C-alpha positions as YAML, in Angstrom:
chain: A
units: angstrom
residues:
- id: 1
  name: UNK
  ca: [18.65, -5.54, -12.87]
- id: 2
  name: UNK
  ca: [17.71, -2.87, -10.60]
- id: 3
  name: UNK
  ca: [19.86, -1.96, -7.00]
- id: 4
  name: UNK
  ca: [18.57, -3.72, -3.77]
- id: 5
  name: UNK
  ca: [18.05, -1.07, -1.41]
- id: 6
  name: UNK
  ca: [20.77, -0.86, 1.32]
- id: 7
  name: UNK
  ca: [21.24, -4.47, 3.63]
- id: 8
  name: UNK
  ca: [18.92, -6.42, 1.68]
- id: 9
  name: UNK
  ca: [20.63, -9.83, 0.72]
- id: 10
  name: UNK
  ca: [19.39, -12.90, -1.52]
- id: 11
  name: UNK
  ca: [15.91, -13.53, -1.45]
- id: 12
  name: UNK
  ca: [14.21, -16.30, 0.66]
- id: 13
  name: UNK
  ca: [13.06, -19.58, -0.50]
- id: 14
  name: UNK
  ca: [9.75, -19.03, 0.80]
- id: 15
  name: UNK
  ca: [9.27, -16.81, -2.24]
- id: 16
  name: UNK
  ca: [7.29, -18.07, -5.67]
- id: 17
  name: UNK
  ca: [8.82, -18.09, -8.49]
- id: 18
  name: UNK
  ca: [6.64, -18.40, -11.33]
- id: 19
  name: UNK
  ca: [7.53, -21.98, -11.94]
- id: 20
  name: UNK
  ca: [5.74, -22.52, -8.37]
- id: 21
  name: UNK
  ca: [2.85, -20.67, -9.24]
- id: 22
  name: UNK
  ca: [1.99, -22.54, -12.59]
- id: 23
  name: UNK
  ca: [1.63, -25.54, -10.41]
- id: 24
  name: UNK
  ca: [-1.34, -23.79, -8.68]
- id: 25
  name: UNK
  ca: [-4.80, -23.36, -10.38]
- id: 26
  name: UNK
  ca: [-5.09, -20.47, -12.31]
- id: 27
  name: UNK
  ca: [-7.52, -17.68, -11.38]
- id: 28
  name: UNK
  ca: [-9.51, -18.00, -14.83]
- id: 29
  name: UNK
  ca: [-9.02, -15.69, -17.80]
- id: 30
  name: UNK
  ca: [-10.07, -11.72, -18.62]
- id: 31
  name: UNK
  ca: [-10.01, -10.14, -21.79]
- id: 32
  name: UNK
  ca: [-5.87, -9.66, -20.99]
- id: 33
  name: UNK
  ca: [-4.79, -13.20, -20.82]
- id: 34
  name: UNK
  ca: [-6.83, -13.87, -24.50]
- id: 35
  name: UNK
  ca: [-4.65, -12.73, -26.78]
- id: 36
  name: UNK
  ca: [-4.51, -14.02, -29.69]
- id: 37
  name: UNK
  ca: [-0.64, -14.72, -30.73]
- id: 38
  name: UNK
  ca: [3.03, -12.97, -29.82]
- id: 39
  name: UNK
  ca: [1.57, -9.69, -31.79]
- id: 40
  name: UNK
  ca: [-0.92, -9.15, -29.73]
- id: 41
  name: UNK
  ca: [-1.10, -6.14, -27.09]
- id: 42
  name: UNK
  ca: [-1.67, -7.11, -23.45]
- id: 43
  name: UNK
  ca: [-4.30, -4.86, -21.50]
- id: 44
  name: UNK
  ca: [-3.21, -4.23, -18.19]
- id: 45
  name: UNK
  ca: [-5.91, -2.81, -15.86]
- id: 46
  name: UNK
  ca: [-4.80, -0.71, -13.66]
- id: 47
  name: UNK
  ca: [-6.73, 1.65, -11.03]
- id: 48
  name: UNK
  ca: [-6.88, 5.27, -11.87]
- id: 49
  name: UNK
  ca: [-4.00, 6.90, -9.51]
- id: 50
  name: UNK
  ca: [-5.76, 10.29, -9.59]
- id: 51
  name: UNK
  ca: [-3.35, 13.44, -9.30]
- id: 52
  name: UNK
  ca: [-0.02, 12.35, -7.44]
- id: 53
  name: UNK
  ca: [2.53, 9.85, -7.55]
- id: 54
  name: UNK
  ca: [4.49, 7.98, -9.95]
- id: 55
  name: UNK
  ca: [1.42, 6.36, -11.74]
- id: 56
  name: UNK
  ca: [-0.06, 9.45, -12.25]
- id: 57
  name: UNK
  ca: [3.07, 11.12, -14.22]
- id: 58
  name: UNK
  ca: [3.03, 8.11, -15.73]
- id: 59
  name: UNK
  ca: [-0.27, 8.07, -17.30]
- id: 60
  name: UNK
  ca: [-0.12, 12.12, -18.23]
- id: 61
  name: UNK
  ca: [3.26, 11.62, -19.97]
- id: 62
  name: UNK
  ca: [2.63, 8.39, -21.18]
- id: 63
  name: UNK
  ca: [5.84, 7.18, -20.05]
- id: 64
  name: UNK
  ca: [4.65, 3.89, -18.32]
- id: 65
  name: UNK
  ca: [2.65, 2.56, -21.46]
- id: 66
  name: UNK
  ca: [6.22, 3.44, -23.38]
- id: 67
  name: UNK
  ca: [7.54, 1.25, -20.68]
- id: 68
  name: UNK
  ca: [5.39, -1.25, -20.99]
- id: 69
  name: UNK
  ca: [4.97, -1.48, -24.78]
- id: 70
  name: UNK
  ca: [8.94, -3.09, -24.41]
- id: 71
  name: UNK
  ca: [7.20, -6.03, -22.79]
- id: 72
  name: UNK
  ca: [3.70, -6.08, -25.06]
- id: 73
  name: UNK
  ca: [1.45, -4.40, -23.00]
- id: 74
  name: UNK
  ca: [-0.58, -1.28, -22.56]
- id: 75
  name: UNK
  ca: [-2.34, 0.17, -19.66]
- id: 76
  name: UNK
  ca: [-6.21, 0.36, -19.02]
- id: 77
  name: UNK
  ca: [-7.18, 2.68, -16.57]
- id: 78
  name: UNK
  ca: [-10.09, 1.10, -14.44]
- id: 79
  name: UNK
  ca: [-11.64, 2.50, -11.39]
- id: 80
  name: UNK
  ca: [-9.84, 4.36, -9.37]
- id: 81
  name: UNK
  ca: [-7.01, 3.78, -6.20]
- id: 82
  name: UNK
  ca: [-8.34, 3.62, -2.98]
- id: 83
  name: UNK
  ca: [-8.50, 0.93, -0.17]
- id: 84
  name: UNK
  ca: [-6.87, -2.32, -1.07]
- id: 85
  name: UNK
  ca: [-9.54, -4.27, 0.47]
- id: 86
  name: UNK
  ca: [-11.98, -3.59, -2.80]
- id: 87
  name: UNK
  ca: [-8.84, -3.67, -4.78]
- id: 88
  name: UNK
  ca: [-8.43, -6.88, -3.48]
- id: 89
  name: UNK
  ca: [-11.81, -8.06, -4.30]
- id: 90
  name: UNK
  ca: [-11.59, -6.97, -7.72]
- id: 91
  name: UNK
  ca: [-8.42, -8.79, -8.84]
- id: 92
  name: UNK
  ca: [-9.64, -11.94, -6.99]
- id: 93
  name: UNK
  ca: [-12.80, -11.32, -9.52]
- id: 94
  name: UNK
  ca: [-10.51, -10.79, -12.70]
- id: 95
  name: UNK
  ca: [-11.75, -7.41, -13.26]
- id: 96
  name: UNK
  ca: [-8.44, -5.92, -12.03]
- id: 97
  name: UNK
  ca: [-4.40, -7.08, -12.40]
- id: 98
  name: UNK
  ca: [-2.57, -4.64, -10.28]
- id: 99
  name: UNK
  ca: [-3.18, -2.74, -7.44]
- id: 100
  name: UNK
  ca: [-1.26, -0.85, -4.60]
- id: 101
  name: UNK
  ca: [-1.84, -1.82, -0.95]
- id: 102
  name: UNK
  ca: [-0.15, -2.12, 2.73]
- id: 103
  name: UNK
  ca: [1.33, -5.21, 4.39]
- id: 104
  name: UNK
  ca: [-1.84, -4.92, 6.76]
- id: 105
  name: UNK
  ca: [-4.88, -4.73, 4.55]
- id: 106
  name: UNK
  ca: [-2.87, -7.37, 2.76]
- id: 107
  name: UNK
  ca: [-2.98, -10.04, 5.34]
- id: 108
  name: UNK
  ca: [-6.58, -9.40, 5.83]
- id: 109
  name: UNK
  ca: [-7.18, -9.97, 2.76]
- id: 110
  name: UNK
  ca: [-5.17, -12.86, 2.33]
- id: 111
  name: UNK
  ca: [-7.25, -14.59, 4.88]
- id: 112
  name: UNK
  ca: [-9.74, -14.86, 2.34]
- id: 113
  name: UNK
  ca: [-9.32, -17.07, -1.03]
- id: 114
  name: UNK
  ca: [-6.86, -14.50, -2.55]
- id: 115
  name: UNK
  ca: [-6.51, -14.22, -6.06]
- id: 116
  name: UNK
  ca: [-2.86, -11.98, -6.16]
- id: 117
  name: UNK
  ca: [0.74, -11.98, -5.19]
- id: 118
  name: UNK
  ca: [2.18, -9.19, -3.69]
- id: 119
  name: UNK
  ca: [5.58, -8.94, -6.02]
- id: 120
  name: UNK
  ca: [7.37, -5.49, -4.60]
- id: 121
  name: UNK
  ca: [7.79, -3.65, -1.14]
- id: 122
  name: UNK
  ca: [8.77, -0.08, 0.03]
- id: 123
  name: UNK
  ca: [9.36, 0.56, 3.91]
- id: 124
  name: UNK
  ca: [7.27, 1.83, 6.51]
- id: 125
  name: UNK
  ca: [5.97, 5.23, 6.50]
- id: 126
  name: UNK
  ca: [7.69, 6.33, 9.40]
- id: 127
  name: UNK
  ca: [6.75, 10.07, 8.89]
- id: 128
  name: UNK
  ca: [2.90, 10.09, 6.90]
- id: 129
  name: UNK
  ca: [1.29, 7.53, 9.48]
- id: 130
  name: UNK
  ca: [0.27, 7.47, 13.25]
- id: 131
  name: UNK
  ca: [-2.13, 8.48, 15.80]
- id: 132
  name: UNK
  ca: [-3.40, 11.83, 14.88]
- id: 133
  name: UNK
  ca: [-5.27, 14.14, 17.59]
- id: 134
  name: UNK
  ca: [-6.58, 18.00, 17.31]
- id: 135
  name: UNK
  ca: [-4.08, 20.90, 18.61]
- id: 136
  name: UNK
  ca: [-5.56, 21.56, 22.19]
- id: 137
  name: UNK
  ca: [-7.21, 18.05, 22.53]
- id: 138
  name: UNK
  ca: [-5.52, 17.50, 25.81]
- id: 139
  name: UNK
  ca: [-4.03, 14.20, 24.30]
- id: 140
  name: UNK
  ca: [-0.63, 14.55, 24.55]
- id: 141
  name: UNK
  ca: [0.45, 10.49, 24.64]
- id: 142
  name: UNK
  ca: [-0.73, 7.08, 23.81]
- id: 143
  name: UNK
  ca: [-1.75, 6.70, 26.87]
- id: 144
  name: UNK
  ca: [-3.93, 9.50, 26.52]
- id: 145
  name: UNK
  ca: [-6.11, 7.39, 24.55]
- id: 146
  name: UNK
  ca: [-7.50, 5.53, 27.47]
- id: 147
  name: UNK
  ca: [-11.45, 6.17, 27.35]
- id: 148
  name: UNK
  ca: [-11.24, 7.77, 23.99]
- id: 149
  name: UNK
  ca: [-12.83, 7.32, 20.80]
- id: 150
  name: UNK
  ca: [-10.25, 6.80, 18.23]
- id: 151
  name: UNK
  ca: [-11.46, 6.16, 14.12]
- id: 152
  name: UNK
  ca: [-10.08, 3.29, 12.52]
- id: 153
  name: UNK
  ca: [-10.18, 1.01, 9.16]
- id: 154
  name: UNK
  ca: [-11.24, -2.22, 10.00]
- id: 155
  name: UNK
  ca: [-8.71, -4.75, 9.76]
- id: 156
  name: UNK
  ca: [-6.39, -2.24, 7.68]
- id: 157
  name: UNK
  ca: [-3.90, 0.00, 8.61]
- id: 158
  name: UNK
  ca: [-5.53, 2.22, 10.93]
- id: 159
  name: UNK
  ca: [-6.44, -0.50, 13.14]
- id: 160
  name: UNK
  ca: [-2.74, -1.94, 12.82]
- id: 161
  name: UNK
  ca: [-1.71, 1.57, 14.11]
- id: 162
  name: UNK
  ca: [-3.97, 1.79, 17.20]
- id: 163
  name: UNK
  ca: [-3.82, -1.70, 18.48]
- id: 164
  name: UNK
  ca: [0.89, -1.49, 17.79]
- id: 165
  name: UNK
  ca: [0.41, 1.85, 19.42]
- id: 166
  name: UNK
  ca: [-0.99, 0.62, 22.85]
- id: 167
  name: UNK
  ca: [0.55, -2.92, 22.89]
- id: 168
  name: UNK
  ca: [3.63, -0.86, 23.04]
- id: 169
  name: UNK
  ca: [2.31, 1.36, 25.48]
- id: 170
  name: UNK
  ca: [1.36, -1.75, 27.36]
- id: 171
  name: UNK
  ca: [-2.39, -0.63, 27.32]
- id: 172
  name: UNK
  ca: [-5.21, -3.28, 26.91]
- id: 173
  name: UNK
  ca: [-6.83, -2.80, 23.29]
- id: 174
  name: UNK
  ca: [-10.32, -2.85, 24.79]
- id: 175
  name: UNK
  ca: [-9.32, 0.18, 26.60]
- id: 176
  name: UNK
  ca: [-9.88, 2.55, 23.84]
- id: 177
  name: UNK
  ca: [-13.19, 2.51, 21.93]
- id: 178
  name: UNK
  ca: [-12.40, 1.60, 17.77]
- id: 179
  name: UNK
  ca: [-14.85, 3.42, 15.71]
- id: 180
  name: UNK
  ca: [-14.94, 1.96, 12.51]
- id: 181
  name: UNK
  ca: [-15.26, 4.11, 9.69]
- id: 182
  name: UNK
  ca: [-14.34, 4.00, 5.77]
- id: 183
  name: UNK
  ca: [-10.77, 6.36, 5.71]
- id: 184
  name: UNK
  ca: [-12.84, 9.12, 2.78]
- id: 185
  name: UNK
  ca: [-15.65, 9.81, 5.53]
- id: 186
  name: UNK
  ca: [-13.56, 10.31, 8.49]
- id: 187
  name: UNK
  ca: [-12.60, 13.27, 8.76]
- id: 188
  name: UNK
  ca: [-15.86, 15.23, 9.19]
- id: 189
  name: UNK
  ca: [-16.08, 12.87, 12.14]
- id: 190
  name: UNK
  ca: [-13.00, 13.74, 13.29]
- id: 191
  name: UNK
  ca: [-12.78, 17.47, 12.74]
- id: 192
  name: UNK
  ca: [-16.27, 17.51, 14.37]
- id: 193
  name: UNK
  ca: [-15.34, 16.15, 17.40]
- id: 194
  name: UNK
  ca: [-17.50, 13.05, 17.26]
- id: 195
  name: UNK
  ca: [-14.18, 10.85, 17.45]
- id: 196
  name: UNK
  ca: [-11.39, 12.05, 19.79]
- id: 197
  name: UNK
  ca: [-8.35, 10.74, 17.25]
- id: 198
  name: UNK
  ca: [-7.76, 9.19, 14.32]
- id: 199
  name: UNK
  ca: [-5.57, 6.81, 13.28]
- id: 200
  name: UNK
  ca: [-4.44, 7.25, 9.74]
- id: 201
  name: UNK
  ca: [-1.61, 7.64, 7.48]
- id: 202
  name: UNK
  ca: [-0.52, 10.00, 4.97]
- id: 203
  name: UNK
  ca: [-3.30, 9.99, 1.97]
- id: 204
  name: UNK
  ca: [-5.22, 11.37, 4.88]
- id: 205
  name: UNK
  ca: [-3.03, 12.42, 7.35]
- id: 206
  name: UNK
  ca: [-1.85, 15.12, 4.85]
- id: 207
  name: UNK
  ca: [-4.32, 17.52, 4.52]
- id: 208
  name: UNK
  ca: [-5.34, 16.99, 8.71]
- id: 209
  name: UNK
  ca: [-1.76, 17.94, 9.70]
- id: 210
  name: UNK
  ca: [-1.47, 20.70, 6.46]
- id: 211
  name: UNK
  ca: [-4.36, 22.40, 8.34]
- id: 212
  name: UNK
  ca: [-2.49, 23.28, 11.16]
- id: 213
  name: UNK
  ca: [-5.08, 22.41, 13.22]
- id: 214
  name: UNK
  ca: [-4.10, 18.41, 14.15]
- id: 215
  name: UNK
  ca: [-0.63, 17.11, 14.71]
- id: 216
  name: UNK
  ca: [0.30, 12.74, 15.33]
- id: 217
  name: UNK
  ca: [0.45, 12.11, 19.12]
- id: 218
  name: UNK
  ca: [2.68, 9.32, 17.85]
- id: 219
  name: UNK
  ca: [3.72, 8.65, 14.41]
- id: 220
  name: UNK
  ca: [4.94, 5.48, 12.71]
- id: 221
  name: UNK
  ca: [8.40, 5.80, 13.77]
- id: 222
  name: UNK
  ca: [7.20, 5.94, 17.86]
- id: 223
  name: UNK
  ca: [4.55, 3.55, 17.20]
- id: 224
  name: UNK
  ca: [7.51, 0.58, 15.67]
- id: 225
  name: UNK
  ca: [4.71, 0.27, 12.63]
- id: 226
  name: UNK
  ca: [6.04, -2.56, 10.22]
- id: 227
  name: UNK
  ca: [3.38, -1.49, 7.91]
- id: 228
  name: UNK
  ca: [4.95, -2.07, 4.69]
- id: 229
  name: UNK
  ca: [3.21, -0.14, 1.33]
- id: 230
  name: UNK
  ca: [2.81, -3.27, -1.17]
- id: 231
  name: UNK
  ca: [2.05, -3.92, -4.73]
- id: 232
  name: UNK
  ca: [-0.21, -6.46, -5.92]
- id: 233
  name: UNK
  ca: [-0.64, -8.37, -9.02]
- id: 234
  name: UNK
  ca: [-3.30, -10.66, -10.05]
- id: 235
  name: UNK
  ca: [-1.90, -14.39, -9.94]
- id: 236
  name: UNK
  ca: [-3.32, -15.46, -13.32]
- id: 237
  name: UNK
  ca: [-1.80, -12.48, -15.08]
- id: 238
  name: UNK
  ca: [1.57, -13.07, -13.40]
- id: 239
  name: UNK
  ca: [1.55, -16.85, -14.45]
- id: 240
  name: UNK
  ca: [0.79, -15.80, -18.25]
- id: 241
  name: UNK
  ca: [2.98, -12.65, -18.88]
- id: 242
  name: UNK
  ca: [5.90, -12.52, -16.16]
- id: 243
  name: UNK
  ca: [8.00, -10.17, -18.87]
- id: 244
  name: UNK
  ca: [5.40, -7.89, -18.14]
- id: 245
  name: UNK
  ca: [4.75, -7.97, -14.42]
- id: 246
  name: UNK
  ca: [9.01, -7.40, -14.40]
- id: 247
  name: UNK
  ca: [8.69, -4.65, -16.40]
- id: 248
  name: UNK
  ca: [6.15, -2.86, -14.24]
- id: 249
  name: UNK
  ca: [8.27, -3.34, -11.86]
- id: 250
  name: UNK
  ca: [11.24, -1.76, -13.21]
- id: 251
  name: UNK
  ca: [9.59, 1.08, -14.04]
- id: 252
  name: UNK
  ca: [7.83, 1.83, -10.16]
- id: 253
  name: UNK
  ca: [10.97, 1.11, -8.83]
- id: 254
  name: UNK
  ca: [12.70, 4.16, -11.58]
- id: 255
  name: UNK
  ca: [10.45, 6.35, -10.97]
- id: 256
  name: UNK
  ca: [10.21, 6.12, -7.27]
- id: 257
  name: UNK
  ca: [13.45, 6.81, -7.00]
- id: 258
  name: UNK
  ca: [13.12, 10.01, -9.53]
- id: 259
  name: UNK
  ca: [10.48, 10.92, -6.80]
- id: 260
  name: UNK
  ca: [12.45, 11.04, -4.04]
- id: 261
  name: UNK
  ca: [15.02, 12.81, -5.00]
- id: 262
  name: UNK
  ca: [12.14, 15.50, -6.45]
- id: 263
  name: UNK
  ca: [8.48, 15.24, -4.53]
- id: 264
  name: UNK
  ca: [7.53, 18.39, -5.87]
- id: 265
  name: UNK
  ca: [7.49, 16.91, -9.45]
- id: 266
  name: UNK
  ca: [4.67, 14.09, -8.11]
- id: 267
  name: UNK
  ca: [2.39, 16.14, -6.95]
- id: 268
  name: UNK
  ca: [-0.30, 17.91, -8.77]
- id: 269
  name: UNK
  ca: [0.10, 15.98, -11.73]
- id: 270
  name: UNK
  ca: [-2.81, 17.07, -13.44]
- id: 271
  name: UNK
  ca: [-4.48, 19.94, -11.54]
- id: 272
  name: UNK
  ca: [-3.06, 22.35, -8.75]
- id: 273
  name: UNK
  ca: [-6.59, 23.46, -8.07]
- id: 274
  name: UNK
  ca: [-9.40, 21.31, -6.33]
- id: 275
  name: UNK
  ca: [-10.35, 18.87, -3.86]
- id: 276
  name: UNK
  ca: [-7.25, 16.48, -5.27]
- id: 277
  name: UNK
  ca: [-4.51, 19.39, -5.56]
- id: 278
  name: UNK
  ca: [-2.13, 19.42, -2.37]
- id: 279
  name: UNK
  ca: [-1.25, 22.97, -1.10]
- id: 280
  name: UNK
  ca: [0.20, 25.57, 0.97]
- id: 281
  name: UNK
  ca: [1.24, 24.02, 3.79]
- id: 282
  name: UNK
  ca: [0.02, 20.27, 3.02]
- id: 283
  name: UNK
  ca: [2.01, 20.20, -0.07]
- id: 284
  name: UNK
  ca: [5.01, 21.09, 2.51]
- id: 285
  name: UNK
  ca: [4.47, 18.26, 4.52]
- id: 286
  name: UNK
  ca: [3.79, 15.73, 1.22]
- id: 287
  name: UNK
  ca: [6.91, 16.78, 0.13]
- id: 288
  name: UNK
  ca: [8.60, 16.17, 3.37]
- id: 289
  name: UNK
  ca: [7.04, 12.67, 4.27]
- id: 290
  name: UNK
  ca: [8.19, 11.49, 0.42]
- id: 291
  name: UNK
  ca: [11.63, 12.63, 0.63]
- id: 292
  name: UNK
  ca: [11.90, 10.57, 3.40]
- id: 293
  name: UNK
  ca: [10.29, 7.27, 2.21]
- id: 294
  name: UNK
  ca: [10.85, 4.24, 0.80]
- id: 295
  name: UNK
  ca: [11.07, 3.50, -2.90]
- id: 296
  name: UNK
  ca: [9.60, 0.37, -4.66]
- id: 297
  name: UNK
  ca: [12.34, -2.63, -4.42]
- id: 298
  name: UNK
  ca: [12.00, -6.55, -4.52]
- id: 299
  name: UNK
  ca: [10.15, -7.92, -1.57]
- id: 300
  name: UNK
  ca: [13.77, -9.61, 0.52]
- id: 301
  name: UNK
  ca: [13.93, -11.46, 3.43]
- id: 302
  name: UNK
  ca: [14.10, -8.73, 5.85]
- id: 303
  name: UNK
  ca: [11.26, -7.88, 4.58]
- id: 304
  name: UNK
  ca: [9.24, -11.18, 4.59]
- id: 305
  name: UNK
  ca: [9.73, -11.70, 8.27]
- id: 306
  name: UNK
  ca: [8.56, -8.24, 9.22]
- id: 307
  name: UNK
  ca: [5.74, -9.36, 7.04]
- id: 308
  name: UNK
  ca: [5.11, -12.33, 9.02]
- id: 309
  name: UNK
  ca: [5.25, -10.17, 12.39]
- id: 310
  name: UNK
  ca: [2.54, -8.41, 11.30]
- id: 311
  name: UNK
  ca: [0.59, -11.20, 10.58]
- id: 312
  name: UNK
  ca: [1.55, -12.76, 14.09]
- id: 313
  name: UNK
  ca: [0.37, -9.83, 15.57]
- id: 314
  name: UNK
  ca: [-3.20, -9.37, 14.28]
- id: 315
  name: UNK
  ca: [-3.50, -13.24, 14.82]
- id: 316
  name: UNK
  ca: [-2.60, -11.97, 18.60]
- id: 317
  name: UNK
  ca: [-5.05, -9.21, 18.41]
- id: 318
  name: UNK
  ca: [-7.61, -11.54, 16.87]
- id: 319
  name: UNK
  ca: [-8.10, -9.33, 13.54]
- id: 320
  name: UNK
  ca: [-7.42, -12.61, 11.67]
- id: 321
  name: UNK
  ca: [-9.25, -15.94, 13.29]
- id: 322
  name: UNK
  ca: [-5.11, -17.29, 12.85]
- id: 323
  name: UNK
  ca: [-2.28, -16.14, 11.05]
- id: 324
  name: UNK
  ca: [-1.69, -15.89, 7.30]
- id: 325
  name: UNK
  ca: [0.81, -17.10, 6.01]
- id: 326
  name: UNK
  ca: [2.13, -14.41, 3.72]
- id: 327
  name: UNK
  ca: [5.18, -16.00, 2.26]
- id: 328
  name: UNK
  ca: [3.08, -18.43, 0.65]
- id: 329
  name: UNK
  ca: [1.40, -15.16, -1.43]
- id: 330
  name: UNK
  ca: [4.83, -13.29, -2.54]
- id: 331
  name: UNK
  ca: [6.91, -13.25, -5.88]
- id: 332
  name: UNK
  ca: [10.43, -13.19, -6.47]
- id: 333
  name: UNK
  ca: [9.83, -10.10, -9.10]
- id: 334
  name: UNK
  ca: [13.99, -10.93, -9.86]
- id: 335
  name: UNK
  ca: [13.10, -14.15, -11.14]
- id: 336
  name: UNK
  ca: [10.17, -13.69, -13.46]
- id: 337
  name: UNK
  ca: [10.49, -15.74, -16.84]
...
């Protein structure tokens, strides 16, 4: 068994154990869950992770299909990681059984018929997200926002950002225009001027603050952002080969903690050159923002009612029509059998 992090205690009831979930109906089958006796390999599909991150050393070194092959099962890269709303989509269509998301695309998506379990959690980003604004912008608070133009994901983080953000700032949402734009085609809009900030976190937020030409008005830590980085597992997979979902998760939560302690080593996994590389003075501030994140642990308590805050609050902000209830959607990833 792997280490809680630090003040985590025994896990909630509210949790699923996989007992629970075999009393629910099952999600249908894929070309995974047909196998054909104990011999046969499992297919795990698995969104391309592109050139950082643990996934991504762990598909160039084949270390997470060595991992894997313990429990049966071998990886089959599909796709590629992006938004989790898609992601979402896609495992609640059995054409995907894992993907990586946050706490607040997650309960937007749960608000639909979801067809996954979220099964582990790593803290907030307090350093990668926030409220980002050019150098010289003349925005130099939240409240600076007032009248402003700021780019958002609908009903995903960047929304959770703005609208946490002002509530804090005790500024009425409809105060500040949302543009709502997919996260890859903001930032012409933003470094054009067409948008006056952009809420965002570090995928993006990276390169924008790298630059040296945009800095966070307020980042996650100012802004109180409970926006938890989640990952996802198709229910029907997790009913049929628990071994396997547990030893996915032993290996995330490994190697996130070998990337901690050495950032450099997860970036650039493949290619230092390119539109995916991360340099100069971005790869500084990667490297920064990772050594002081989370790492991937069991979903506790703690955890489940910051969850559920979240979820109270976009019910609040009417993102969701009423809240989700997100314990009802989570996996006690200790208890697998």
């Amino acid at each position: 068994m792997n280490p809680h992090r630090p003040g985590r205690t025994a896990l909630a009831p509210a949790l699923l154990t996989v007992t629970a979930l075999l009393a629910l109906s099952a999600c249908g089958t894929s070309e995974a869950d047909s196998g054909t006796g104990a011999a046969s390999t499992v297919t795990v599909r698995i969104p391309d992770p592109g050139n950082s991150g643990v996934l991504a050393v762990g598909k160039k070194d084949g270390s997470l299909d060595k991992a894997l092959g313990k429990a049966g099962a071998k990886v089959e890269w599909t796709g590629s990681a992006g938004p989790f709303a898609p992601a979402a989509q896609a495992m609640n269509a059995d054409q995907l059984d894992f993907a990586t998301g946050s706490i607040t695309s997650g309960v937007t998506s749960l608000a639909q018929r979801p067809g996954f379990k979220f099964f582990t959690a790593v803290d907030p980003d307090a350093a990668g997200e926030g409220i980002l604004v050019r150098n010289g912008s003349g925005i130099d608070s939240v409240a600076g926002l007032v009248g402003k133009k700021v780019a958002v994901n609908q009903g995903g983080t960047g929304e959770y950002l703005l609208l946490k953000a002002l509530a804090k700032a005790g500024i009425p949402a409809d105060k500040v225009e949302r543009v709502y734009l997919r996260p890859d085609q903001t930032a012409a809009v933003f470094n054009a001027g067409k948008v006056d900030a952009w809420a965002v976190w570090a995928t993006y937020a990276v390169a924008e603050i790298g630059s040296g030409k945009a800095h966070f008005v307020a980042d996650g830590a100012a802004i109180g952002s409970d926006n938890y980085s989640l990952n996802a597992v198709r229910t029907g997979f997790a009913e049929k080969y628990p071994e396997i979902v547990k030893a996915l998760y032993r290996y995330l939560h490994d190697a996130s903690v070998r990337e901690k302690k050495d950032p450099a080593a997860y970036l650039n996994v493949f290619t230092d050159v390119g539109p995916t590389a991360v340099t100069g003075k971005a790869e500084e501030v990667q490297r920064a923002i990772i050594a002081k994140g989370g790492t991937v642990d069991p979903i506790g308590p703690e955890d489940i009612e910051r969850f559920e805050a979240v979820a109270a609050f976009y019910a609040e902000q009417k993102v969701t029509k009423g809240q989700v209830d997100v314990a009802a959607h989570l996996l006690d990833v200790e208890k697998l059998t």
